């Protein structure tokens, strides 16, 4: 028996459809003439498959609604297990706890109209990452209080335990009390991952080009950050902070009685001298860059890199000291009397005065009236210029 459409052979006499093309046979034609048989074929097994598909779509829709509802109720907590797993993998790869915060983001072609919008953008960069942190409510309150009290747009103690966060908080609070002029000088204090795990303990960065760095200044205003970065290798790992600082950096490197947390006072010393540099040059901040102030901010960066401003401050302090005490100390002797770090030199064999001043501030923070006389002279010189 042959198919009427494709002439396929070997069709059985009881077949309703051609095995090759699917066209009905003579028997199939007679079978489908009756309406009840059409219902059996078209509305039987086909309807069951259609119903199954409809149920699956319904279940998928319900699942989506359920997921959205849970996300709204639980928020970012929904992803905590995944975040935790990623952290554990990163910790395993690096061999120590690392930060989830990305501190070196750069953005381009962003419209920034004023200083306030520049600050908002800095805040947004970190707030978008906060959900990756596992901070307790107590740590979050410390961050908030520092931000609002001392005008630091972003403070992130991401994944710090409360005890360590409190120690750092206390150093910052005490330094801002000792030096009120620090207020408004930083855009952020953040836990960060150094390029090499022991690159630094804490690090003051006076100018980090953040937004529209390569853009035409006539088309886009720019944004810089002035920040202190806290190295996750030390501050997130109790195996490090439980050690005495001197066992890691060496005896007499920092001023006497230095701790992991007090090194932040040293970095705030850098921030203090930078604030004075801006003041002496008639600049409020280097955060918001426009065609009107771009060249002036570039000149500030050149001054920072040259170290001349800090060296002049140190020389003035040395001269005042020698005159007051009737001595003739050299600048090397003057700096070394504070600490080894205070007397480090650059490639031209010149004292790095920024470090001398920062260590004098560090000494004052730790010892107050019991600080070295040389440190006291530097503090007096700086304080006089802020008045």
Coordinates of C-alpha atoms in Angstrom, one line a residue, residues 3-292:
X3 CA 1.0 6.9 0.5
X4 CA -1.2 9.2 -1.6
X5 CA 1.2 12.2 -1.0
X6 CA 4.8 10.9 -1.0
X7 CA 4.3 7.4 -2.6
X8 CA 6.1 5.8 0.4
X9 CA 5.5 2.0 0.3
X10 CA 5.1 -0.6 3.0
X11 CA 2.2 1.2 4.7
X12 CA 0.1 -1.3 6.6
X13 CA -3.6 -1.4 5.9
X14 CA -4.4 -0.5 9.5
X15 CA -2.2 2.6 9.5
X16 CA -4.0 5.9 9.8
X17 CA -0.9 8.0 8.8
X18 CA 2.1 7.6 6.5
X19 CA 5.2 6.6 8.3
X20 CA 7.3 8.9 6.2
X21 CA 5.5 12.2 5.7
X22 CA 2.6 11.9 8.2
X23 CA -0.2 12.4 5.7
X24 CA -3.3 10.4 6.4
X25 CA -4.0 7.1 4.6
X26 CA -7.3 6.1 3.1
X27 CA -8.2 4.4 6.4
X28 CA -7.0 7.4 8.3
X29 CA -9.2 9.7 6.2
X30 CA -12.3 7.6 6.9
X31 CA -11.3 7.5 10.7
X32 CA -11.0 11.3 11.0
X33 CA -14.3 12.0 9.3
X34 CA -16.0 11.2 12.6
X35 CA -15.8 14.1 15.1
X36 CA -15.3 12.0 18.1
X37 CA -12.1 10.5 16.6
X38 CA -10.7 14.0 15.9
X39 CA -11.3 14.8 19.6
X40 CA -9.4 11.7 20.6
X41 CA -6.4 12.5 18.4
X42 CA -6.2 16.3 18.9
X43 CA -7.6 16.8 22.4
X44 CA -6.3 13.6 24.0
X45 CA -2.6 13.2 24.5
X46 CA -1.9 16.6 22.9
X47 CA -4.1 18.3 25.5
X48 CA -2.3 16.5 28.3
X49 CA 1.1 17.8 27.0
X50 CA -0.3 21.3 26.7
X51 CA -1.6 21.1 30.3
X52 CA 1.8 20.0 31.5
X53 CA 3.5 22.9 29.8
X54 CA 0.9 25.3 31.4
X55 CA 1.6 23.9 34.8
X56 CA 5.4 24.3 34.3
X57 CA 4.9 28.0 33.3
X58 CA 2.7 28.5 36.3
X59 CA 5.3 27.0 38.6
X60 CA 8.1 29.1 37.1
X61 CA 6.0 32.3 37.6
X62 CA 5.3 31.3 41.2
X63 CA 9.0 30.6 41.8
X64 CA 9.9 34.1 40.4
X65 CA 7.3 35.8 42.6
X66 CA 8.5 33.8 45.7
X67 CA 12.2 34.7 45.0
X68 CA 11.4 38.4 44.7
X69 CA 9.3 38.3 47.9
X70 CA 12.1 36.7 49.8
X71 CA 14.6 39.2 48.4
X72 CA 12.4 42.1 49.5
X73 CA 12.0 40.6 53.0
X74 CA 15.6 39.5 53.5
X75 CA 17.4 41.9 51.2
X76 CA 21.1 41.3 50.7
X77 CA 21.1 38.5 53.3
X78 CA 19.8 36.2 50.6
X79 CA 23.2 36.2 49.0
X80 CA 25.3 35.9 52.2
X81 CA 26.1 32.2 51.8
X82 CA 27.5 32.9 48.3
X83 CA 29.5 35.9 49.6
X84 CA 30.8 33.9 52.5
X85 CA 31.9 31.1 50.1
X86 CA 33.7 33.6 47.8
X87 CA 35.5 35.1 50.9
X88 CA 36.6 31.7 52.0
X89 CA 37.9 30.9 48.6
X90 CA 39.8 34.2 48.4
X91 CA 41.2 33.6 51.9
X92 CA 42.4 30.2 50.9
X93 CA 44.1 31.5 47.7
X94 CA 45.8 34.4 49.5
X95 CA 46.6 32.5 52.7
X96 CA 45.0 35.2 54.9
X97 CA 41.7 37.1 55.2
X98 CA 41.2 39.7 52.5
X99 CA 38.8 42.6 52.0
X100 CA 35.9 42.5 49.6
X101 CA 36.1 46.3 49.2
X102 CA 37.5 47.5 45.9
X103 CA 39.3 50.8 46.6
X104 CA 40.9 51.5 43.2
X105 CA 37.7 51.9 41.1
X106 CA 37.9 54.6 38.4
X107 CA 35.0 56.0 36.5
X108 CA 34.7 58.0 33.2
X109 CA 32.3 60.3 31.5
X110 CA 30.4 61.0 34.7
X111 CA 28.7 64.4 35.1
X112 CA 29.8 66.0 38.3
X113 CA 28.4 69.5 38.8
X114 CA 29.7 70.6 42.2
X115 CA 31.6 69.6 45.3
X116 CA 28.5 68.1 46.9
X117 CA 27.9 65.8 43.9
X118 CA 31.6 64.8 44.0
X119 CA 31.2 63.8 47.7
X120 CA 28.0 61.9 46.9
X121 CA 29.7 59.9 44.2
X122 CA 32.5 58.9 46.5
X123 CA 29.9 57.8 49.1
X124 CA 28.0 55.9 46.4
X125 CA 31.2 54.0 45.3
X126 CA 31.6 52.4 48.7
X127 CA 27.9 52.2 49.7
X128 CA 27.3 50.0 46.6
X129 CA 29.8 47.5 48.0
X130 CA 28.7 47.5 51.7
X131 CA 26.4 44.6 51.1
X132 CA 29.5 42.4 50.6
X133 CA 30.6 43.1 54.2
X134 CA 29.6 41.1 57.2
X135 CA 29.7 44.0 59.7
X136 CA 27.8 43.8 63.0
X137 CA 25.4 46.6 64.0
X138 CA 28.0 47.8 66.5
X139 CA 30.7 48.2 63.8
X140 CA 28.2 50.0 61.5
X141 CA 27.5 52.5 64.3
X142 CA 31.2 53.2 64.7
X143 CA 31.4 53.9 61.0
X144 CA 28.4 56.2 61.0
X145 CA 29.6 58.2 64.0
X146 CA 33.0 58.8 62.5
X147 CA 31.4 59.9 59.2
X148 CA 29.0 62.3 60.7
X149 CA 31.1 63.7 63.5
X150 CA 34.3 64.3 61.5
X151 CA 33.0 64.9 58.0
X152 CA 34.5 61.8 56.5
X153 CA 32.2 60.9 53.6
X154 CA 33.0 57.2 53.7
X155 CA 34.3 55.0 56.5
X156 CA 34.4 51.3 55.9
X157 CA 35.6 48.8 58.5
X158 CA 34.4 46.0 56.2
X159 CA 34.6 42.6 58.0
X160 CA 36.6 44.0 61.0
X161 CA 35.6 42.4 64.3
X162 CA 34.2 44.9 66.8
X163 CA 37.2 44.9 69.2
X164 CA 39.6 45.9 66.4
X165 CA 37.2 48.4 64.9
X166 CA 36.8 50.0 68.3
X167 CA 40.6 50.4 68.7
X168 CA 40.9 52.1 65.3
X169 CA 37.8 54.2 66.1
X170 CA 39.4 55.4 69.3
X171 CA 42.6 56.4 67.6
X172 CA 40.7 58.4 65.0
X173 CA 38.5 60.1 67.5
X174 CA 41.5 61.1 69.7
X175 CA 43.4 62.5 66.8
X176 CA 40.5 64.6 65.6
X177 CA 40.2 65.9 69.2
X178 CA 43.9 66.8 69.3
X179 CA 43.9 68.3 65.9
X180 CA 40.4 69.7 65.0
X181 CA 41.9 71.1 61.7
X182 CA 41.8 67.5 60.4
X183 CA 38.0 67.7 60.0
X184 CA 37.0 67.7 56.4
X185 CA 40.5 66.7 55.2
X186 CA 39.7 63.0 54.2
X187 CA 37.2 61.6 51.8
X188 CA 37.4 58.0 53.1
X189 CA 39.0 55.6 55.6
X190 CA 38.8 52.1 54.2
X191 CA 40.0 48.5 54.7
X192 CA 42.0 47.6 51.5
X193 CA 44.1 44.9 49.9
X194 CA 47.7 46.0 49.3
X195 CA 49.4 44.9 46.0
X196 CA 51.8 43.0 48.2
X197 CA 50.5 41.8 51.5
X198 CA 53.1 43.7 53.6
X199 CA 53.4 46.8 51.4
X200 CA 52.1 49.0 54.3
X201 CA 50.2 48.8 57.6
X202 CA 48.2 52.0 56.9
X203 CA 48.7 54.4 54.1
X204 CA 47.8 58.0 53.5
X205 CA 47.1 58.9 49.9
X206 CA 46.7 62.6 49.4
X207 CA 45.4 62.4 45.9
X208 CA 43.8 59.5 44.1
X209 CA 42.4 60.4 40.7
X210 CA 39.0 58.8 40.8
X211 CA 36.5 60.2 38.2
X212 CA 37.1 61.4 34.6
X213 CA 40.8 61.3 35.0
X214 CA 41.6 61.1 31.2
X215 CA 38.6 63.3 30.1
X216 CA 38.9 66.8 28.7
X217 CA 38.4 69.1 31.7
X218 CA 36.3 71.4 29.5
X219 CA 33.8 68.5 29.0
X220 CA 33.9 66.8 32.4
X221 CA 34.8 68.0 35.9
X222 CA 37.0 65.5 37.8
X223 CA 37.0 64.0 41.2
X224 CA 39.9 63.0 43.5
X225 CA 39.9 61.1 46.7
X226 CA 42.1 61.8 49.8
X227 CA 42.1 58.6 51.7
X228 CA 43.7 56.4 54.4
X229 CA 43.8 52.7 53.5
X230 CA 44.1 50.1 56.2
X231 CA 45.9 46.9 55.0
X232 CA 43.6 43.8 55.3
X233 CA 46.7 41.6 55.7
X234 CA 47.2 43.1 59.2
X235 CA 43.9 44.4 60.4
X236 CA 41.7 41.5 59.3
X237 CA 44.0 38.9 60.6
X238 CA 44.3 38.4 64.4
X239 CA 47.3 36.2 63.9
X240 CA 49.1 39.4 62.8
X241 CA 47.6 42.0 65.2
X242 CA 48.1 39.7 68.1
X243 CA 51.9 40.0 67.6
X244 CA 53.9 42.8 69.0
X245 CA 54.4 45.5 66.3
X246 CA 58.1 45.6 66.8
X247 CA 58.5 41.9 66.0
X248 CA 57.3 42.7 62.5
X249 CA 58.8 46.2 61.7
X250 CA 61.8 46.1 64.1
X251 CA 62.8 47.8 67.3
X252 CA 62.8 51.6 67.3
X253 CA 61.3 51.9 63.8
X254 CA 58.3 53.8 65.1
X255 CA 58.2 55.9 68.2
X256 CA 58.2 54.2 71.5
X257 CA 55.0 52.2 72.5
X258 CA 53.7 52.2 68.9
X259 CA 50.9 49.7 68.2
X260 CA 49.2 48.5 65.0
X261 CA 46.4 50.9 65.6
X262 CA 48.6 53.9 66.6
X263 CA 50.2 53.8 63.1
X264 CA 46.9 55.3 61.9
X265 CA 47.9 58.4 64.0
X266 CA 51.1 58.5 61.9
X267 CA 49.0 58.5 58.7
X268 CA 46.7 61.2 60.1
X269 CA 49.9 63.2 60.7
X270 CA 50.4 63.1 56.9
X271 CA 46.8 64.3 56.5
X272 CA 47.5 67.1 58.9
X273 CA 50.5 68.4 57.0
X274 CA 48.7 68.0 53.7
X275 CA 45.8 70.1 55.1
X276 CA 48.3 72.8 56.1
X277 CA 49.8 72.7 52.6
X278 CA 46.4 73.3 51.1
X279 CA 45.7 76.1 53.5
X280 CA 49.0 77.8 52.8
X281 CA 48.1 77.8 49.1
X282 CA 44.6 79.0 49.5
X283 CA 42.8 75.7 48.6
X284 CA 39.9 74.3 50.5
X285 CA 40.1 70.8 49.0
X286 CA 41.4 68.9 45.9
X287 CA 38.3 66.7 45.6
X288 CA 36.3 68.6 43.0
X289 CA 38.4 69.6 40.0
X290 CA 37.2 72.1 37.4
X291 CA 38.8 74.1 34.6
X292 CA 39.2 76.9 37.1

